[in-house]
mmCIF file of C-alpha atoms in Angstrom:
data_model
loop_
_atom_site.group_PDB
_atom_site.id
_atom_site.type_symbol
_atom_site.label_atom_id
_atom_site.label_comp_id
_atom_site.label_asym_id
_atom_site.label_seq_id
_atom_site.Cartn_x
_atom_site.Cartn_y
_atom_site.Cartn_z
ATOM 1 C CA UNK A 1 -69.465 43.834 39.843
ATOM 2 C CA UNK A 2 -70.789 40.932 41.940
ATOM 3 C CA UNK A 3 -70.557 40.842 46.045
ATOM 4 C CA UNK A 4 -69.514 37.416 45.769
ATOM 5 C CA UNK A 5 -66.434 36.092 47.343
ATOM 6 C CA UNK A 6 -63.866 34.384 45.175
ATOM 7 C CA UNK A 7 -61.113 32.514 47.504
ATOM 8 C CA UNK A 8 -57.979 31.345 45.612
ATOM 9 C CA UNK A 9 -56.321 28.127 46.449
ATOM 10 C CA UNK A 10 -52.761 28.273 48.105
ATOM 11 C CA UNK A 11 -51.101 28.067 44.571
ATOM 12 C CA UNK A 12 -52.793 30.864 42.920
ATOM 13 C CA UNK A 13 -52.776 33.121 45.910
ATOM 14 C CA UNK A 14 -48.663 32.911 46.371
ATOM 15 C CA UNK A 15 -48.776 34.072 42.611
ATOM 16 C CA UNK A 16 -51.569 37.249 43.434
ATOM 17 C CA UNK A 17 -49.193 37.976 45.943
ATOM 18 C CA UNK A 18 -46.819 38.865 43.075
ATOM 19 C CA UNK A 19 -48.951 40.748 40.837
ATOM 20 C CA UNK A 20 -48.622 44.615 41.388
ATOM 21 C CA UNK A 21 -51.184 46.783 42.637
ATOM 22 C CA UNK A 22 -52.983 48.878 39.470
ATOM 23 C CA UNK A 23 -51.851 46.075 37.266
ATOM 24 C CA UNK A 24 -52.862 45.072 33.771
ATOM 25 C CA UNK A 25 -52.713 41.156 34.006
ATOM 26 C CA UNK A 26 -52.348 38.257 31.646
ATOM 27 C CA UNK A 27 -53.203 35.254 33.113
ATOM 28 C CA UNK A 28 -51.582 32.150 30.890
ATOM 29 C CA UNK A 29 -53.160 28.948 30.659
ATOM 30 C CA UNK A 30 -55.854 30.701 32.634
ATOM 31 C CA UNK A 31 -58.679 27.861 32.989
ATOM 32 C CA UNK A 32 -60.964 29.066 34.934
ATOM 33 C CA UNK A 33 -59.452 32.361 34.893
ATOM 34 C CA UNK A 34 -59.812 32.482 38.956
ATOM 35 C CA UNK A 35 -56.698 34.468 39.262
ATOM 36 C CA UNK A 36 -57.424 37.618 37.220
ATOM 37 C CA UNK A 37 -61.294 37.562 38.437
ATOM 38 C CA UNK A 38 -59.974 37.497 41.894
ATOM 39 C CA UNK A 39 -57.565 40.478 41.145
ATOM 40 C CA UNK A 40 -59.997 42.635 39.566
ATOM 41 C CA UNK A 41 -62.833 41.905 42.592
ATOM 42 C CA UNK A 42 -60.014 42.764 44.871
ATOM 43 C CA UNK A 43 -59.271 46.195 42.928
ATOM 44 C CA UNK A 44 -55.300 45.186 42.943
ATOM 45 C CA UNK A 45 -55.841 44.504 38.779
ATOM 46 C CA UNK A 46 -57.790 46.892 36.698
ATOM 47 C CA UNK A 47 -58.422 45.024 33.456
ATOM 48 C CA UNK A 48 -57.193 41.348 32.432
ATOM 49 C CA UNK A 49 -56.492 39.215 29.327
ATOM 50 C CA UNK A 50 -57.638 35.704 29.809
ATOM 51 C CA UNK A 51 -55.794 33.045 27.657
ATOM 52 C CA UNK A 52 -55.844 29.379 26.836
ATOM 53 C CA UNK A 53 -54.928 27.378 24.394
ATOM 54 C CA UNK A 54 -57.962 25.204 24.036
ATOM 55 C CA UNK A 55 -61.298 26.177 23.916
ATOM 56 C CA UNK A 56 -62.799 24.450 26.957
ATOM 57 C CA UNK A 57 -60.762 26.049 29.669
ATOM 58 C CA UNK A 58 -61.266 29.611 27.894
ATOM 59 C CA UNK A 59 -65.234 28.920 28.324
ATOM 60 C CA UNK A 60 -65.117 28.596 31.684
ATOM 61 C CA UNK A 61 -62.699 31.428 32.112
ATOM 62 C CA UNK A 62 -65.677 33.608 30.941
ATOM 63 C CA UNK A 63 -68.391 31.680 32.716
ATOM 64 C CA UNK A 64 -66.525 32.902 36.154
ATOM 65 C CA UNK A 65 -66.250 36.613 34.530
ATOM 66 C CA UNK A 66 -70.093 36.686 34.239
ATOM 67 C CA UNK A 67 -70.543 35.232 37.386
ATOM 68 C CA UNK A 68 -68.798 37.598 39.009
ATOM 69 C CA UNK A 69 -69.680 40.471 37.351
ATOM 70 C CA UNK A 70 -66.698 41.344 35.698
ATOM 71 C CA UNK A 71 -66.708 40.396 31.878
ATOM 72 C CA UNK A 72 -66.072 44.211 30.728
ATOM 73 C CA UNK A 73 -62.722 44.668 32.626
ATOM 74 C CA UNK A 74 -61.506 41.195 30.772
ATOM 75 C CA UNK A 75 -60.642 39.879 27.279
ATOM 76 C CA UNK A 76 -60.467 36.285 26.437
ATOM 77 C CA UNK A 77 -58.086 34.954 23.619
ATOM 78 C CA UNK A 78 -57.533 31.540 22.289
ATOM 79 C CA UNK A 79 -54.217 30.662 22.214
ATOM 80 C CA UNK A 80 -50.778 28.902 23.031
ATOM 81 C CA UNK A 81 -48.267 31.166 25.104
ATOM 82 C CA UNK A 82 -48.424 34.503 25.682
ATOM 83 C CA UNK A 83 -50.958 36.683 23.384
ATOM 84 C CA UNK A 84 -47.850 39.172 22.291
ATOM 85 C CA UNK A 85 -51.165 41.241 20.396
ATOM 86 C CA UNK A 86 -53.519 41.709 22.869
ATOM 87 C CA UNK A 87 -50.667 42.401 26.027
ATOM 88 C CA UNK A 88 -49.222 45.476 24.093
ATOM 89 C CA UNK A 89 -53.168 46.399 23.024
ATOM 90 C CA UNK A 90 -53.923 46.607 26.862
ATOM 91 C CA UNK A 91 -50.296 47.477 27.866
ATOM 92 C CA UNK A 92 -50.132 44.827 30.144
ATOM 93 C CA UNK A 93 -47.843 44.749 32.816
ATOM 94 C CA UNK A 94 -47.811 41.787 34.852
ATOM 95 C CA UNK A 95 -47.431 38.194 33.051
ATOM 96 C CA UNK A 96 -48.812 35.181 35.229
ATOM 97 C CA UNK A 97 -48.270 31.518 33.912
ATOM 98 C CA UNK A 98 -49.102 28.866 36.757
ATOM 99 C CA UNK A 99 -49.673 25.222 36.845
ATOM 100 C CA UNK A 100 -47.285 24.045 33.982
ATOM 101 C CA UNK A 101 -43.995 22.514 33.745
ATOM 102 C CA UNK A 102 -41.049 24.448 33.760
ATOM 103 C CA UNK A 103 -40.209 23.495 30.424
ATOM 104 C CA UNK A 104 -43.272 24.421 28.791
ATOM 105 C CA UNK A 105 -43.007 27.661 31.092
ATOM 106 C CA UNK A 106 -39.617 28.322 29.243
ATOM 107 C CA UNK A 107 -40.758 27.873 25.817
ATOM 108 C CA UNK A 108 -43.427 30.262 26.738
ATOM 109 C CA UNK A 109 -41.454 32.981 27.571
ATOM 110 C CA UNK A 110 -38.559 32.247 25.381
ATOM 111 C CA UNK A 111 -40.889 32.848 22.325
ATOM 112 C CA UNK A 112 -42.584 35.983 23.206
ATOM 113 C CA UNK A 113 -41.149 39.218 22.573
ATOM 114 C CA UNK A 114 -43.616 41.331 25.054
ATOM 115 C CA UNK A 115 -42.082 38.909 28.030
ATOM 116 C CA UNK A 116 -38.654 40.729 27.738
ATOM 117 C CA UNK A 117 -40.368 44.257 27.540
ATOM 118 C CA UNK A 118 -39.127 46.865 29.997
ATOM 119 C CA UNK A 119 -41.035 47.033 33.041
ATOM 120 C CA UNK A 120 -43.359 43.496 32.652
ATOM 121 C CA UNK A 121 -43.484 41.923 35.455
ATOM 122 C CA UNK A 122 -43.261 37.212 34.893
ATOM 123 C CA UNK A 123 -44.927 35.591 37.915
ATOM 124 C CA UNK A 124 -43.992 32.113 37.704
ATOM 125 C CA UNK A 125 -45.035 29.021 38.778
ATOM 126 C CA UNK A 126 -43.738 25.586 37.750
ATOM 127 C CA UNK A 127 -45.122 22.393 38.688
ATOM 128 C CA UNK A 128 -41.997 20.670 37.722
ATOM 129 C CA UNK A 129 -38.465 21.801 36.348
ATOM 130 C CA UNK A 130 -38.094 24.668 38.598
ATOM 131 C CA UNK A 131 -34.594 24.414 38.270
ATOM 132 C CA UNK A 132 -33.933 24.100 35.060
ATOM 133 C CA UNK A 133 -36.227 27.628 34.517
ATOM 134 C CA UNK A 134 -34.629 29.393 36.813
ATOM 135 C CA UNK A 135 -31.463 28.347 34.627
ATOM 136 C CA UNK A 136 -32.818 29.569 31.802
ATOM 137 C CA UNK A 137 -34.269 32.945 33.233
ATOM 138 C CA UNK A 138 -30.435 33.879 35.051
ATOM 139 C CA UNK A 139 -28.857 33.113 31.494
ATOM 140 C CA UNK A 140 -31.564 35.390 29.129
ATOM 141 C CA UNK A 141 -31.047 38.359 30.976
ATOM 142 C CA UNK A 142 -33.921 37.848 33.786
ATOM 143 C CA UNK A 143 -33.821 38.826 37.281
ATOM 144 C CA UNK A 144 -35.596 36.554 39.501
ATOM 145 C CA UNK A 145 -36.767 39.349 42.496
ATOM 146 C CA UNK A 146 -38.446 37.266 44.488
ATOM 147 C CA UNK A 147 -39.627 33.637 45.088
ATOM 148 C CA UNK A 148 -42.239 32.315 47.689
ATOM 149 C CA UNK A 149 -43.322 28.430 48.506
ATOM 150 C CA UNK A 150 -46.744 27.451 49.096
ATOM 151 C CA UNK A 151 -48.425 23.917 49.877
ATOM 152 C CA UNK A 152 -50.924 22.168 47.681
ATOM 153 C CA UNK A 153 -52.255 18.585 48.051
ATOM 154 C CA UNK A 154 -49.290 17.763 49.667
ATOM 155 C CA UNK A 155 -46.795 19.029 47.787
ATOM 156 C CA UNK A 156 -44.482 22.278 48.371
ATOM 157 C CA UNK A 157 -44.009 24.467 44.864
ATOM 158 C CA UNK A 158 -42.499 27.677 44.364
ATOM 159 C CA UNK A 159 -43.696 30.855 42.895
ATOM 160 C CA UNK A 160 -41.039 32.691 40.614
ATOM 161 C CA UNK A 161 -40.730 36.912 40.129
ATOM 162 C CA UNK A 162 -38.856 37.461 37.377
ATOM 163 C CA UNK A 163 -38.413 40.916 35.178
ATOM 164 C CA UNK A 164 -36.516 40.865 32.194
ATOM 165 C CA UNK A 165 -33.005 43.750 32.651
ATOM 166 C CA UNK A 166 -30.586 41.533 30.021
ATOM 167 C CA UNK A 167 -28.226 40.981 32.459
ATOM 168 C CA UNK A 168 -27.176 37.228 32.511
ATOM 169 C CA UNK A 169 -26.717 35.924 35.909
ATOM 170 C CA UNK A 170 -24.549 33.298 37.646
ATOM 171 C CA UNK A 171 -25.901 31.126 40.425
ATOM 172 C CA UNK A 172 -24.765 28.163 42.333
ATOM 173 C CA UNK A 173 -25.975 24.848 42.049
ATOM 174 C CA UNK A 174 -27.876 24.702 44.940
ATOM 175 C CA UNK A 175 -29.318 27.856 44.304
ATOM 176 C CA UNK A 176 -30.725 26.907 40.624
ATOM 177 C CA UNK A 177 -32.063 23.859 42.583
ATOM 178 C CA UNK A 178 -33.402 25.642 46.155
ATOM 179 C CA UNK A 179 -33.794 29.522 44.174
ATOM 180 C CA UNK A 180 -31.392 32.012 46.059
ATOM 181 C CA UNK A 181 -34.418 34.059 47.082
ATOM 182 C CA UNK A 182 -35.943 30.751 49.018
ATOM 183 C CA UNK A 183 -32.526 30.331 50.768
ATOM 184 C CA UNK A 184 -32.484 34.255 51.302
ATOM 185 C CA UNK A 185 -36.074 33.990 52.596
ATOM 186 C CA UNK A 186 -35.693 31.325 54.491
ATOM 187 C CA UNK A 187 -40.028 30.954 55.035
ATOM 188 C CA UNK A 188 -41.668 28.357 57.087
ATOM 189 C CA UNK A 189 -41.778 26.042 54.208
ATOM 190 C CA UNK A 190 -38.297 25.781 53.073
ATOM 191 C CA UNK A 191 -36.800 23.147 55.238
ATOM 192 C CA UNK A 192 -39.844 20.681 53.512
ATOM 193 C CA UNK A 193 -38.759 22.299 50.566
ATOM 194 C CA UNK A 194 -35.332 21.481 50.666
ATOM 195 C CA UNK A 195 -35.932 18.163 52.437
ATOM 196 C CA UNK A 196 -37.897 16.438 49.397
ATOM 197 C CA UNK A 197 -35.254 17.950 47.460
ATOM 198 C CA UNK A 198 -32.404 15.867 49.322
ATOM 199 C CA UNK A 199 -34.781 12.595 49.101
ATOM 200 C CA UNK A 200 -35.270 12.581 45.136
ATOM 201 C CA UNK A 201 -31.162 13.414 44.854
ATOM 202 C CA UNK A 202 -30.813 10.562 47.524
ATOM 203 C CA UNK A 203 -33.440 8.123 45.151
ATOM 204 C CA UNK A 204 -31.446 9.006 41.960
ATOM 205 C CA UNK A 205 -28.182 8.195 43.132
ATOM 206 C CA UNK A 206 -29.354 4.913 44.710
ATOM 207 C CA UNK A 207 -31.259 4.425 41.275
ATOM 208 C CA UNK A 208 -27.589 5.286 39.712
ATOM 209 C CA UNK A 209 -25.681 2.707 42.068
ATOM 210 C CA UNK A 210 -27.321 -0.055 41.437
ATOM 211 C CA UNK A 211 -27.422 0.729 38.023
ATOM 212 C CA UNK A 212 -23.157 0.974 37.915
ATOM 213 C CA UNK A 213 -24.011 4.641 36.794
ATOM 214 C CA UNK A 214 -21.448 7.224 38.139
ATOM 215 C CA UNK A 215 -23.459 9.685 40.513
ATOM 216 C CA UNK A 216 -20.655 12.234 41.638
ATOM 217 C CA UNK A 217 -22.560 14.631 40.382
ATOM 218 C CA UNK A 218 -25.707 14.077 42.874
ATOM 219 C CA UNK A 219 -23.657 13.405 45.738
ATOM 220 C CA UNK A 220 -21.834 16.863 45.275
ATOM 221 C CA UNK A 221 -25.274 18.764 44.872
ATOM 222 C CA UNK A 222 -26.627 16.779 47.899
ATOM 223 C CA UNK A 223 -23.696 17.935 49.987
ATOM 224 C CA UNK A 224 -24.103 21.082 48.869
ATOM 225 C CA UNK A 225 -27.872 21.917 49.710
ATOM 226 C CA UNK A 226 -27.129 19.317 52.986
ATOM 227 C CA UNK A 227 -25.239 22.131 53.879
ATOM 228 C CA UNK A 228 -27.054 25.212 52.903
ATOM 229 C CA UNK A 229 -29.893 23.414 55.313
ATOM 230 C CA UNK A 230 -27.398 23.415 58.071
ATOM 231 C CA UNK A 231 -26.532 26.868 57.679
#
């Protein structure tokens, strides 16, 4: 294994933070497959499966595992969502998908079968539609554990721990929009978090207004997360 240092950006650290210690990892949409290199240099993973679905990204991925020494603790499979195969081969237990929308995140782990396995671990992170996943996770049985925020060019995302126990859950509005565990958490970065939030409600029902379009609906989630701020 190479001496060299791998630093992960603020985004992909926030979801190592998530993966377990003595892990089996399957990094999704893995690119340069920084995230599962990083965890096997650091000893937290012991073996990874590296998958994209186009062949570009998936070349790179195993560029980084030769250059840092770590090709024989990794397999590399081309495809869309999560390779079902290869995760009960390895017996993977911890399920990272990063940098896509939260729609496409959904469709991910709506169509694989290994996702709702006992014990498998989803760390989660949405560029877009968090919301609406964490809707879909509380109604097909998953329990999100955890969420952190992290900062990235500017822009505040959150990080989603989820494990699949078929138990549908009920949340508020405000907490499918903030995540309960944010407003739990309460970190350094949740006021920003919950500010932009309250602008892009506050642009929508202006856009709404002018438009003659009834916007109860946005003013009652504004109030709502106006006052889970306040709190």
């Amino acid at each position: 294994m190479s001496d060299k240092k791998l630093v992960l950006d603020n985004r992909l650290a926030a979801a190592a933070s998530f993966v377990r210690e003595k892990s089996v990892v399957s990094d999704v949409g893995t690119d340069h497959a920084f995230l599962p290199v990083s965890l096997i240099i650091a000893g937290k993973s012991s073996f990874a499966v590296a998958s994209d679905i186009n062949k570009g990204p998936l070349e790179r991925a195993v560029s980084s595992a030769e250059k840092y020494g770590v090709s024989d603790k990794m397999e590399f499979v081309l495809v869309g969502g999560i390779p079902d195969e290869e995760c009960g081969k390895h017996n993977v237990t911890d399920i990272v998908i990063c940098g896509m929308g939260g729609e496409l995140i959904e469709k991910i782990v709506s169509s694989s079968p290994y996702a709702q396995k006992s014990g498998v671990r989803l760390v989660l992170q949405p560029m877009s539609f968090a919301p609406e996943l964490r809707k879909y996770l509380c109604f097909a049985g998953f329990d999100i554990v955890n969420e952190k925020l992290c900062k990235a060019a500017g822009r505040v995302y959150t990080v989603i721990c989820a494990e699949y126990d078929g138990i549908k859950r009920e949340y508020s509005e405000a907490e499918l929009t903030l995540g309960r565990k944010n407003i739990e958490n309460r970190e350094e970065l949740f006021t920003e978090y919950a500010k932009k939030t309250i602008k892009k409600l506050e642009t929508q029902i202006k856009g709404k207004q002018s438009g003659g379009i009834d916007c109860e609906c946005e003013r009652g989630l504004l109030e709502k997360i106006t006052a889970v701020i306040e709190e």
